[in-house]
Amino acid sequence: MIAFDELKTDYKNPVDQCNTLNPLVIPEYGIHMFICLLFLLSGSWWTLLYNVPLIAYHVNRYRKRPVMSHHGLYDPTTIMNADELNHAMREGWIKLAFYLISFFVYLYMMIYELVTNTA
């Protein structure tokens, strides 16, 4: 979110910003898919179903990424377009909300299991 705000206010140039953001895309997707694989192996079906729409979005977004010489989603030549920048910021806020809600739901589920199994 801060990275896109820096682009919007011209604190950082688009090439540097995209070079910073693009290497983070694959690890984010990989970690999310690894966590979902753990849900699958543990038989936690509701949490897996909760995560499937975001996995589908990640796969679709990566499949339709701009043509570049390296991996990543953000192209320095188009990121300064107002529509692209607003879409990236909206996507960032939605993902932040999803991950925060997920964190607290998983924390609650863990505490609930610890309390009910020890009694």
Coordinates of N, CA and C in Angstrom, one line a residue:
M1 N 0.8 -1.2 0.0 CA 0.0 0.0 0.0 C 0.9 1.2 0.0
I2 N 1.9 1.2 0.8 CA 2.8 2.4 0.9 C 3.5 2.6 -0.4
A3 N 3.9 1.4 -1.1 CA 4.6 1.5 -2.3 C 3.7 2.2 -3.4
F4 N 2.5 1.9 -3.5 CA 1.6 2.5 -4.5 C 1.3 4.0 -4.1
D5 N 1.3 4.3 -2.8 CA 1.1 5.7 -2.4 C 2.3 6.5 -2.8
E6 N 3.5 5.9 -2.7 CA 4.8 6.6 -3.1 C 4.7 6.9 -4.6
L7 N 4.2 5.9 -5.4 CA 4.1 6.2 -6.8 C 3.1 7.3 -7.1
K8 N 2.0 7.3 -6.4 CA 0.9 8.3 -6.6 C 1.4 9.7 -6.3
T9 N 2.3 9.8 -5.3 CA 2.8 11.1 -4.9 C 4.1 11.4 -5.5
D10 N 4.6 10.6 -6.4 CA 5.9 10.8 -7.1 C 7.1 10.9 -6.2
Y11 N 7.1 10.1 -5.1 CA 8.3 10.0 -4.3 C 9.3 9.0 -4.8
K12 N 8.8 8.1 -5.6 CA 9.7 7.1 -6.2 C 9.3 6.9 -7.6
N13 N 10.3 6.6 -8.5 CA 10.0 6.4 -9.9 C 9.5 5.0 -10.1
P14 N 8.7 4.8 -11.2 CA 8.1 3.5 -11.4 C 9.0 2.3 -11.6
V15 N 10.2 2.5 -12.2 CA 11.1 1.4 -12.5 C 11.6 0.9 -11.2
D16 N 12.0 1.7 -10.3 CA 12.5 1.3 -9.0 C 11.4 0.6 -8.2
Q17 N 10.2 1.2 -8.2 CA 9.1 0.6 -7.5 C 8.8 -0.8 -8.0
C18 N 8.7 -1.0 -9.3 CA 8.4 -2.3 -9.9 C 9.5 -3.3 -9.6
N19 N 10.7 -2.8 -9.6 CA 11.8 -3.7 -9.3 C 11.8 -4.1 -7.9
T20 N 11.2 -3.3 -7.0 CA 11.0 -3.7 -5.6 C 9.8 -4.6 -5.4
L21 N 8.8 -4.4 -6.1 CA 7.5 -5.1 -5.9 C 7.5 -6.5 -6.6
N22 N 8.0 -6.6 -7.8 CA 7.9 -7.8 -8.6 C 8.5 -9.0 -7.9
P23 N 9.7 -8.9 -7.2 CA 10.2 -10.1 -6.6 C 9.4 -10.6 -5.4
L24 N 8.4 -9.8 -4.9 CA 7.6 -10.2 -3.8 C 6.4 -11.0 -4.2
V25 N 6.1 -11.0 -5.5 CA 4.8 -11.6 -5.9 C 4.8 -13.1 -5.8
I26 N 5.9 -13.8 -6.3 CA 6.0 -15.3 -6.3 C 6.0 -15.8 -4.8
P27 N 6.8 -15.2 -3.9 CA 6.8 -15.7 -2.6 C 5.4 -15.5 -1.9
E28 N 4.7 -14.4 -2.2 CA 3.4 -14.2 -1.6 C 2.5 -15.3 -2.0
Y29 N 2.5 -15.6 -3.3 CA 1.6 -16.7 -3.9 C 2.0 -18.0 -3.4
G30 N 3.3 -18.3 -3.3 CA 3.8 -19.5 -2.8 C 3.5 -19.8 -1.4
I31 N 3.6 -18.8 -0.5 CA 3.3 -19.0 0.9 C 1.8 -19.2 1.1
H32 N 1.0 -18.5 0.3 CA -0.4 -18.7 0.4 C -0.8 -20.1 0.0
M33 N -0.3 -20.6 -1.1 CA -0.6 -21.9 -1.6 C 0.0 -23.0 -0.6
F34 N 1.1 -22.7 0.0 CA 1.6 -23.7 1.0 C 0.7 -23.8 2.2
I35 N 0.2 -22.7 2.6 CA -0.7 -22.7 3.8 C -2.0 -23.5 3.4
C36 N -2.5 -23.2 2.2 CA -3.7 -24.0 1.7 C -3.4 -25.5 1.6
L37 N -2.2 -25.8 1.2 CA -1.8 -27.2 1.1 C -1.8 -27.8 2.5
L38 N -1.4 -27.1 3.5 CA -1.4 -27.6 4.9 C -2.9 -27.8 5.3
F39 N -3.8 -26.8 4.9 CA -5.2 -27.0 5.2 C -5.7 -28.3 4.6
L40 N -5.3 -28.5 3.3 CA -5.8 -29.7 2.6 C -5.3 -31.0 3.3
L41 N -4.0 -31.0 3.7 CA -3.5 -32.2 4.3 C -4.1 -32.5 5.7
S42 N -4.4 -31.4 6.4 CA -5.0 -31.5 7.7 C -6.5 -31.8 7.7
G43 N -7.1 -31.7 6.6 CA -8.6 -31.9 6.5 C -9.4 -30.7 7.0
S44 N -8.8 -29.6 6.9 CA -9.6 -28.4 7.4 C -10.3 -27.8 6.1
W45 N -11.4 -28.4 5.8 CA -12.1 -28.1 4.6 C -12.7 -26.7 4.5
W46 N -13.3 -26.2 5.6 CA -13.9 -24.8 5.6 C -12.8 -23.8 5.4
T47 N -11.7 -23.9 6.0 CA -10.7 -22.9 5.8 C -10.1 -23.0 4.4
L48 N -10.0 -24.2 3.9 CA -9.5 -24.3 2.5 C -10.5 -23.7 1.5
L49 N -11.8 -23.9 1.7 CA -12.8 -23.3 0.9 C -12.8 -21.8 1.0
Y50 N -12.5 -21.3 2.2 CA -12.4 -19.9 2.4 C -11.3 -19.2 1.6
N51 N -10.2 -20.0 1.4 CA -9.0 -19.5 0.7 C -9.1 -19.8 -0.8
V52 N -9.9 -20.6 -1.3 CA -10.0 -21.0 -2.7 C -10.2 -19.8 -3.6
P53 N -11.1 -18.8 -3.3 CA -11.3 -17.7 -4.2 C -10.1 -16.8 -4.4
L54 N -9.3 -16.7 -3.3 CA -8.1 -15.9 -3.5 C -7.0 -16.6 -4.3
I55 N -6.9 -17.9 -4.1 CA -6.0 -18.7 -4.9 C -6.4 -18.6 -6.4
A56 N -7.7 -18.7 -6.7 CA -8.1 -18.6 -8.1 C -7.8 -17.2 -8.6
Y57 N -8.0 -16.2 -7.8 CA -7.6 -14.9 -8.3 C -6.1 -14.7 -8.5
H58 N -5.3 -15.3 -7.6 CA -3.9 -15.2 -7.8 C -3.4 -15.9 -9.1
V59 N -4.0 -17.1 -9.3 CA -3.7 -17.9 -10.6 C -4.1 -17.1 -11.8
N60 N -5.3 -16.5 -11.8 CA -5.8 -15.8 -12.9 C -5.0 -14.5 -13.1
R61 N -4.7 -13.8 -12.1 CA -3.9 -12.6 -12.2 C -2.5 -12.9 -12.7
Y62 N -1.9 -13.9 -12.2 CA -0.5 -14.3 -12.7 C -0.5 -14.8 -14.2
R63 N -1.6 -15.5 -14.5 CA -1.7 -16.0 -15.9 C -1.9 -14.8 -16.9
K64 N -2.6 -13.7 -16.5 CA -2.8 -12.6 -17.3 C -1.9 -11.4 -17.1
R65 N -0.7 -11.7 -16.5 CA 0.2 -10.6 -16.2 C 0.7 -10.0 -17.5
P66 N 1.3 -8.8 -17.4 CA 1.8 -8.2 -18.7 C 3.1 -8.9 -19.1
V67 N 3.3 -8.8 -20.4 CA 4.5 -9.5 -21.0 C 5.7 -8.7 -20.6
M68 N 6.6 -9.3 -19.9 CA 7.9 -8.7 -19.5 C 9.0 -9.7 -19.6
S69 N 10.2 -9.2 -19.4 CA 11.4 -10.1 -19.5 C 11.6 -10.9 -18.2
H70 N 10.9 -10.5 -17.2 CA 11.1 -11.2 -15.9 C 9.8 -11.5 -15.2
H71 N 9.8 -12.3 -14.2 CA 8.5 -12.6 -13.5 C 8.0 -11.4 -12.7
G72 N 6.8 -11.3 -12.6 CA 6.2 -10.2 -11.8 C 4.9 -9.7 -12.4
L73 N 4.1 -8.9 -11.7 CA 2.9 -8.4 -12.1 C 2.9 -6.9 -12.6
Y74 N 3.9 -6.2 -12.1 CA 3.8 -4.8 -12.3 C 4.8 -4.3 -13.4
D75 N 4.3 -3.7 -14.4 CA 5.1 -3.2 -15.5 C 5.3 -1.7 -15.3
P76 N 6.6 -1.3 -15.3 CA 6.9 0.2 -15.1 C 6.3 1.1 -16.1
T77 N 6.0 0.6 -17.3 CA 5.5 1.5 -18.3 C 4.0 1.7 -18.2
T78 N 3.3 0.9 -17.5 CA 1.8 1.0 -17.3 C 1.4 1.3 -15.9
I79 N 2.2 1.2 -14.9 CA 1.8 1.3 -13.5 C 1.4 2.7 -13.2
M80 N 1.9 3.7 -13.9 CA 1.6 5.1 -13.6 C 0.2 5.5 -14.2
N81 N -0.4 4.6 -15.0 CA -1.7 4.9 -15.5 C -2.7 4.9 -14.3
A82 N -3.5 5.9 -14.3 CA -4.4 6.1 -13.1 C -5.3 4.9 -12.8
D83 N -5.8 4.3 -13.9 CA -6.6 3.1 -13.6 C -5.8 1.9 -13.1
E84 N -4.6 1.7 -13.6 CA -3.8 0.6 -13.1 C -3.4 0.9 -11.7
L85 N -3.0 2.1 -11.4 CA -2.6 2.4 -10.0 C -3.7 2.3 -9.0
N86 N -4.9 2.7 -9.4 CA -6.1 2.6 -8.5 C -6.5 1.1 -8.3
H87 N -6.3 0.3 -9.4 CA -6.6 -1.1 -9.3 C -5.6 -1.8 -8.4
A88 N -4.4 -1.4 -8.5 CA -3.3 -2.0 -7.6 C -3.6 -1.6 -6.2
M89 N -3.9 -0.4 -5.9 CA -4.2 0.0 -4.5 C -5.4 -0.7 -4.0
R90 N -6.5 -0.8 -4.8 CA -7.7 -1.4 -4.3 C -7.4 -2.9 -4.0
E91 N -6.7 -3.5 -4.9 CA -6.3 -4.9 -4.7 C -5.5 -5.1 -3.4
G92 N -4.6 -4.2 -3.2 CA -3.8 -4.2 -2.0 C -4.6 -4.1 -0.7
W93 N -5.6 -3.2 -0.7 CA -6.4 -3.0 0.5 C -7.3 -4.2 0.7
I94 N -7.8 -4.8 -0.4 CA -8.7 -6.0 -0.2 C -7.9 -7.2 0.3
K95 N -6.7 -7.4 -0.2 CA -5.8 -8.5 0.2 C -5.4 -8.2 1.7
L96 N -5.1 -7.0 2.1 CA -4.8 -6.7 3.5 C -6.0 -7.1 4.4
A97 N -7.2 -6.7 4.0 CA -8.3 -7.0 4.8 C -8.5 -8.5 4.9
F98 N -8.4 -9.2 3.7 CA -8.5 -10.7 3.7 C -7.5 -11.4 4.7
Y99 N -6.2 -10.9 4.6 CA -5.2 -11.6 5.4 C -5.4 -11.2 6.9
L100 N -5.8 -10.0 7.2 CA -6.1 -9.7 8.6 C -7.3 -10.5 9.2
I101 N -8.3 -10.6 8.4 CA -9.5 -11.3 8.9 C -9.1 -12.8 9.0
S102 N -8.3 -13.3 8.1 CA -7.9 -14.7 8.1 C -7.0 -14.9 9.4
F103 N -6.1 -14.0 9.7 CA -5.2 -14.2 10.8 C -6.0 -14.3 12.1
F104 N -7.0 -13.4 12.3 CA -7.8 -13.5 13.5 C -8.7 -14.7 13.6
V105 N -9.3 -15.1 12.4 CA -10.1 -16.3 12.4 C -9.2 -17.5 12.8
Y106 N -8.0 -17.6 12.2 CA -7.2 -18.8 12.5 C -6.7 -18.7 13.9
L107 N -6.4 -17.6 14.4 CA -6.0 -17.4 15.9 C -7.2 -17.9 16.8
Y108 N -8.4 -17.5 16.5 CA -9.5 -17.9 17.3 C -9.7 -19.4 17.2
M109 N -9.6 -20.0 16.0 CA -9.7 -21.4 15.8 C -8.7 -22.2 16.6
M110 N -7.5 -21.7 16.6 CA -6.4 -22.3 17.3 C -6.6 -22.3 18.8
I111 N -7.0 -21.1 19.3 CA -7.3 -21.0 20.8 C -8.5 -21.9 21.2
Y112 N -9.5 -21.9 20.3 CA -10.7 -22.7 20.6 C -10.3 -24.2 20.7
E113 N -9.5 -24.7 19.8 CA -9.1 -26.1 19.8 C -8.2 -26.4 21.0
L114 N -7.3 -25.5 21.4 CA -6.5 -25.7 22.6 C -7.3 -25.7 23.8
V115 N -8.3 -24.9 23.9 CA -9.1 -24.9 25.1 C -10.1 -26.1 25.2
T116 N -10.6 -26.5 24.1 CA -11.6 -27.6 24.2 C -10.9 -28.9 24.3
N117 N -9.7 -29.1 23.8 CA -9.0 -30.4 23.8 C -8.3 -30.6 25.2
T118 N -8.0 -29.6 25.9 CA -7.3 -29.8 27.2 C -8.3 -30.0 28.3
A119 N -9.6 -29.7 28.1 CA -10.6 -29.9 29.2 C -11.1 -31.3 29.4

